[in-house]
């Protein structure tokens, strides 16, 4: 799926004026603001068009409805996540978890994510869009982190591509699921101490977590 905020050309098979990246960014920002203020049930495409200063027809040329628009508004926030090289797999994990937690503390991210996840329980098409626009795109961080760790000799290479993809999915699910539950469901702090403990558990497992960095080699 293409990221609406960076698309400045018309989609294949469509004619007309090129899309404006600035207009898309304004629309997505207006969507997040409106969602925080109004909530999912009261949010309408008309609200967004007024806040963004664009015609309602402009919205419908880009998104078929509210669900798609809100998912893309959330996805734009998640696309800001980065994974700079911190020198070790453990440091990389801690950095991205803290960054992810900071994002979830933002009212627009928290409200939008909770809204679309709740709505997706009744809408299969919305679940598919969440998967393609958010989940699949953010797995890039896991892929990058593993590639760096393999290059450092911290993790073994996997010749089987299907097994590597399965491992990537599992790591993503463990990290994203745990942090979202901690931050949004339990409403507990995701601070440096918690992140260090969680990372140690992820790296060394239940039996090896107490051993810390000098314990057994990571099994992920």
CSV table of C-alpha atoms in Angstrom, one decimal:
chain,number,residue,atom,x,y,z
A,1,UNK,CA,0.0,0.0,0.0
A,2,UNK,CA,1.2,3.5,-0.9
A,3,UNK,CA,1.5,6.1,1.8
A,4,UNK,CA,-1.0,8.9,1.0
A,5,UNK,CA,1.1,11.5,2.8
A,6,UNK,CA,4.0,11.0,0.3
A,7,UNK,CA,2.0,10.3,-2.9
A,8,UNK,CA,2.2,13.3,-5.2
A,9,UNK,CA,0.9,11.5,-8.3
A,10,UNK,CA,-2.5,10.2,-9.4
A,11,UNK,CA,-3.1,6.5,-8.7
A,12,UNK,CA,-2.7,4.1,-11.7
A,13,UNK,CA,-5.8,4.2,-14.0
A,14,UNK,CA,-7.0,7.6,-12.7
A,15,UNK,CA,-6.7,10.9,-14.4
A,16,UNK,CA,-6.8,14.5,-13.0
A,17,UNK,CA,-4.5,16.7,-11.1
A,18,UNK,CA,-1.7,15.2,-9.1
A,19,UNK,CA,-2.3,14.7,-5.4
A,20,UNK,CA,-0.8,17.3,-3.1
A,21,UNK,CA,1.4,16.0,-0.3
A,22,UNK,CA,0.7,19.1,1.7
A,23,UNK,CA,-3.1,18.6,1.4
A,24,UNK,CA,-2.8,15.0,2.4
A,25,UNK,CA,-0.7,15.9,5.5
A,26,UNK,CA,-3.3,18.5,6.4
A,27,UNK,CA,-6.1,16.1,6.0
A,28,UNK,CA,-4.5,13.4,8.1
A,29,UNK,CA,-3.5,15.9,10.9
A,30,UNK,CA,-7.1,17.2,10.9
A,31,UNK,CA,-8.4,13.6,11.2
A,32,UNK,CA,-6.3,13.0,14.3
A,33,UNK,CA,-7.3,16.3,15.9
A,34,UNK,CA,-11.0,15.7,15.2
A,35,UNK,CA,-10.9,12.1,16.5
A,36,UNK,CA,-9.4,13.3,19.8
A,37,UNK,CA,-12.0,16.0,20.2
A,38,UNK,CA,-15.1,14.2,18.9
A,39,UNK,CA,-14.4,10.5,19.3
A,40,UNK,CA,-15.0,7.8,16.7
A,41,UNK,CA,-18.8,7.8,16.7
A,42,UNK,CA,-19.2,11.6,16.1
A,43,UNK,CA,-16.3,12.0,13.6
A,44,UNK,CA,-17.5,12.6,10.1
A,45,UNK,CA,-15.8,13.2,6.8
A,46,UNK,CA,-17.4,16.7,6.8
A,47,UNK,CA,-15.7,17.5,10.1
A,48,UNK,CA,-12.3,16.6,8.6
A,49,UNK,CA,-12.9,18.5,5.4
A,50,UNK,CA,-13.7,21.7,7.4
A,51,UNK,CA,-10.7,21.4,9.6
A,52,UNK,CA,-8.4,20.6,6.8
A,53,UNK,CA,-9.8,23.4,4.6
A,54,UNK,CA,-10.6,21.1,1.6
A,55,UNK,CA,-13.8,20.0,-0.1
A,56,UNK,CA,-15.5,16.9,1.0
A,57,UNK,CA,-15.1,15.5,-2.6
A,58,UNK,CA,-11.4,15.9,-2.2
A,59,UNK,CA,-11.5,13.4,0.8
A,60,UNK,CA,-13.6,10.9,-1.1
A,61,UNK,CA,-11.2,11.0,-4.1
A,62,UNK,CA,-8.5,9.8,-1.7
A,63,UNK,CA,-10.4,7.7,0.8
A,64,UNK,CA,-13.6,5.7,0.4
A,65,UNK,CA,-14.7,6.5,4.0
A,66,UNK,CA,-13.9,7.3,7.6
A,67,UNK,CA,-12.3,3.9,8.4
A,68,UNK,CA,-9.7,4.1,5.7
A,69,UNK,CA,-9.0,7.8,6.5
A,70,UNK,CA,-8.4,7.2,10.2
A,71,UNK,CA,-6.2,4.1,9.6
A,72,UNK,CA,-4.0,6.2,7.3
A,73,UNK,CA,-3.9,9.0,9.9
A,74,UNK,CA,-2.6,6.5,12.4
A,75,UNK,CA,-0.2,4.9,10.0
A,76,UNK,CA,1.4,8.3,9.3
A,77,UNK,CA,2.3,8.5,13.0
A,78,UNK,CA,3.8,5.1,13.1
A,79,UNK,CA,5.8,5.8,10.0
A,80,UNK,CA,7.8,8.3,12.0
A,81,UNK,CA,9.3,5.5,14.1
A,82,UNK,CA,13.0,4.9,13.4
A,83,UNK,CA,15.7,2.5,14.5
A,84,UNK,CA,19.1,4.1,14.6
A,85,UNK,CA,22.0,1.8,15.1
A,86,UNK,CA,22.8,1.8,18.8
A,87,UNK,CA,25.6,-0.7,18.6
A,88,UNK,CA,23.9,-3.8,19.9
A,89,UNK,CA,20.6,-5.7,19.5
A,90,UNK,CA,19.7,-5.1,23.1
A,91,UNK,CA,20.2,-1.3,22.8
A,92,UNK,CA,18.3,-1.2,19.5
A,93,UNK,CA,15.3,-3.0,21.1
A,94,UNK,CA,15.3,-0.7,24.1
A,95,UNK,CA,15.5,2.4,21.9
A,96,UNK,CA,12.6,1.4,19.7
A,97,UNK,CA,10.4,0.3,22.6
A,98,UNK,CA,10.9,3.6,24.3
A,99,UNK,CA,10.2,5.5,21.1
A,100,UNK,CA,7.0,3.4,20.5
A,101,UNK,CA,5.8,4.1,24.1
A,102,UNK,CA,6.4,7.8,23.6
A,103,UNK,CA,4.2,7.7,20.5
A,104,UNK,CA,1.4,5.9,22.3
A,105,UNK,CA,1.4,8.6,25.0
A,106,UNK,CA,0.4,11.2,22.4
A,107,UNK,CA,-3.4,11.7,22.7
A,108,UNK,CA,-4.0,11.6,18.9
A,109,UNK,CA,-2.1,8.3,18.6
A,110,UNK,CA,-3.7,6.7,21.6
A,111,UNK,CA,-7.2,7.7,20.7
A,112,UNK,CA,-6.9,6.9,17.0
A,113,UNK,CA,-5.3,3.5,17.5
A,114,UNK,CA,-7.9,2.4,20.2
A,115,UNK,CA,-10.7,3.6,17.9
A,116,UNK,CA,-9.7,1.7,14.8
A,117,UNK,CA,-8.8,-1.5,16.7
A,118,UNK,CA,-12.2,-1.5,18.4
A,119,UNK,CA,-14.0,-0.8,15.1
A,120,UNK,CA,-12.0,-3.5,13.3
A,121,UNK,CA,-13.6,-6.2,15.5
A,122,UNK,CA,-16.8,-5.7,13.4
A,123,UNK,CA,-15.1,-4.9,10.1
A,124,UNK,CA,-12.9,-7.4,8.3
A,125,UNK,CA,-11.9,-5.0,5.6
A,126,UNK,CA,-10.8,-2.5,8.2
A,127,UNK,CA,-8.7,-5.3,9.9
A,128,UNK,CA,-7.0,-5.9,6.5
A,129,UNK,CA,-6.3,-2.2,6.1
A,130,UNK,CA,-4.8,-2.0,9.6
A,131,UNK,CA,-2.6,-5.0,8.7
A,132,UNK,CA,-1.3,-3.6,5.4
A,133,UNK,CA,-1.0,0.1,6.5
A,134,UNK,CA,0.4,-0.3,10.0
A,135,UNK,CA,1.4,-3.8,10.9
A,136,UNK,CA,3.1,-4.9,7.7
A,137,UNK,CA,4.8,-1.6,7.3
A,138,UNK,CA,6.2,-1.5,10.8
A,139,UNK,CA,7.7,-4.9,10.5
A,140,UNK,CA,10.5,-3.1,8.7
A,141,UNK,CA,11.9,-2.2,12.1
A,142,UNK,CA,12.2,-5.8,13.1
A,143,UNK,CA,13.8,-6.8,9.7
A,144,UNK,CA,16.3,-3.9,10.0
A,145,UNK,CA,17.2,-4.8,13.6
A,146,UNK,CA,17.7,-8.5,12.9
A,147,UNK,CA,19.8,-7.7,9.8
A,148,UNK,CA,22.1,-5.5,11.9
A,149,UNK,CA,22.3,-8.1,14.7
A,150,UNK,CA,23.2,-10.7,12.2
A,151,UNK,CA,25.9,-8.5,10.7
A,152,UNK,CA,27.4,-8.0,14.2
A,153,UNK,CA,27.3,-11.7,14.8
A,154,UNK,CA,24.7,-11.5,17.6
A,155,UNK,CA,22.1,-13.6,15.7
A,156,UNK,CA,22.5,-16.4,13.2
A,157,UNK,CA,21.4,-16.0,9.6
A,158,UNK,CA,18.4,-18.0,8.5
A,159,UNK,CA,18.6,-19.5,5.1
A,160,UNK,CA,14.9,-20.5,5.0
A,161,UNK,CA,13.0,-17.3,4.0
A,162,UNK,CA,9.7,-18.6,5.3
A,163,UNK,CA,11.2,-19.4,8.7
A,164,UNK,CA,12.8,-15.9,8.8
A,165,UNK,CA,9.4,-14.3,8.0
A,166,UNK,CA,7.8,-16.4,10.7
A,167,UNK,CA,10.4,-15.2,13.2
A,168,UNK,CA,9.9,-11.6,12.1
A,169,UNK,CA,6.2,-11.9,12.7
A,170,UNK,CA,6.7,-13.4,16.1
A,171,UNK,CA,9.2,-10.8,17.3
A,172,UNK,CA,6.9,-8.0,16.1
A,173,UNK,CA,3.8,-9.5,17.8
A,174,UNK,CA,5.7,-9.9,21.1
A,175,UNK,CA,7.1,-6.4,21.1
A,176,UNK,CA,4.1,-4.5,19.7
A,177,UNK,CA,1.5,-6.6,21.6
A,178,UNK,CA,3.3,-6.2,25.0
A,179,UNK,CA,3.9,-2.5,24.7
A,180,UNK,CA,0.4,-1.7,23.5
A,181,UNK,CA,-1.1,-3.8,26.3
A,182,UNK,CA,1.1,-2.2,28.9
A,183,UNK,CA,0.5,1.4,27.7
A,184,UNK,CA,-3.1,1.3,26.5
A,185,UNK,CA,-4.8,-1.6,28.3
A,186,UNK,CA,-3.1,-1.7,31.7
A,187,UNK,CA,-2.2,2.0,31.6
A,188,UNK,CA,1.1,1.3,33.3
A,189,UNK,CA,4.3,3.3,32.6
A,190,UNK,CA,6.7,2.1,30.0
A,191,UNK,CA,9.8,3.6,31.6
A,192,UNK,CA,13.4,2.8,31.2
A,193,UNK,CA,13.4,0.2,34.0
A,194,UNK,CA,10.4,-1.7,32.6
A,195,UNK,CA,11.9,-1.5,29.1
A,196,UNK,CA,15.3,-2.9,30.3
A,197,UNK,CA,13.6,-5.8,32.1
A,198,UNK,CA,11.3,-6.5,29.1
A,199,UNK,CA,14.3,-6.4,26.7
A,200,UNK,CA,16.3,-8.8,28.9
A,201,UNK,CA,13.3,-11.2,29.0
A,202,UNK,CA,13.0,-11.0,25.2
A,203,UNK,CA,16.7,-11.5,24.7
A,204,UNK,CA,17.4,-14.3,27.1
A,205,UNK,CA,14.1,-16.0,27.9
A,206,UNK,CA,12.5,-16.8,31.3
A,207,UNK,CA,15.4,-18.9,32.6
A,208,UNK,CA,18.2,-16.7,31.3
A,209,UNK,CA,16.8,-13.2,32.1
A,210,UNK,CA,18.4,-13.0,35.5
A,211,UNK,CA,21.8,-13.7,34.0
A,212,UNK,CA,21.6,-10.5,31.9
A,213,UNK,CA,24.0,-9.8,29.0
A,214,UNK,CA,26.5,-12.4,30.2
A,215,UNK,CA,23.8,-15.1,30.1
A,216,UNK,CA,23.1,-17.5,27.2
A,217,UNK,CA,23.1,-16.2,23.6
A,218,UNK,CA,19.8,-14.7,22.3
A,219,UNK,CA,17.5,-17.3,20.8
A,220,UNK,CA,15.5,-14.9,18.6
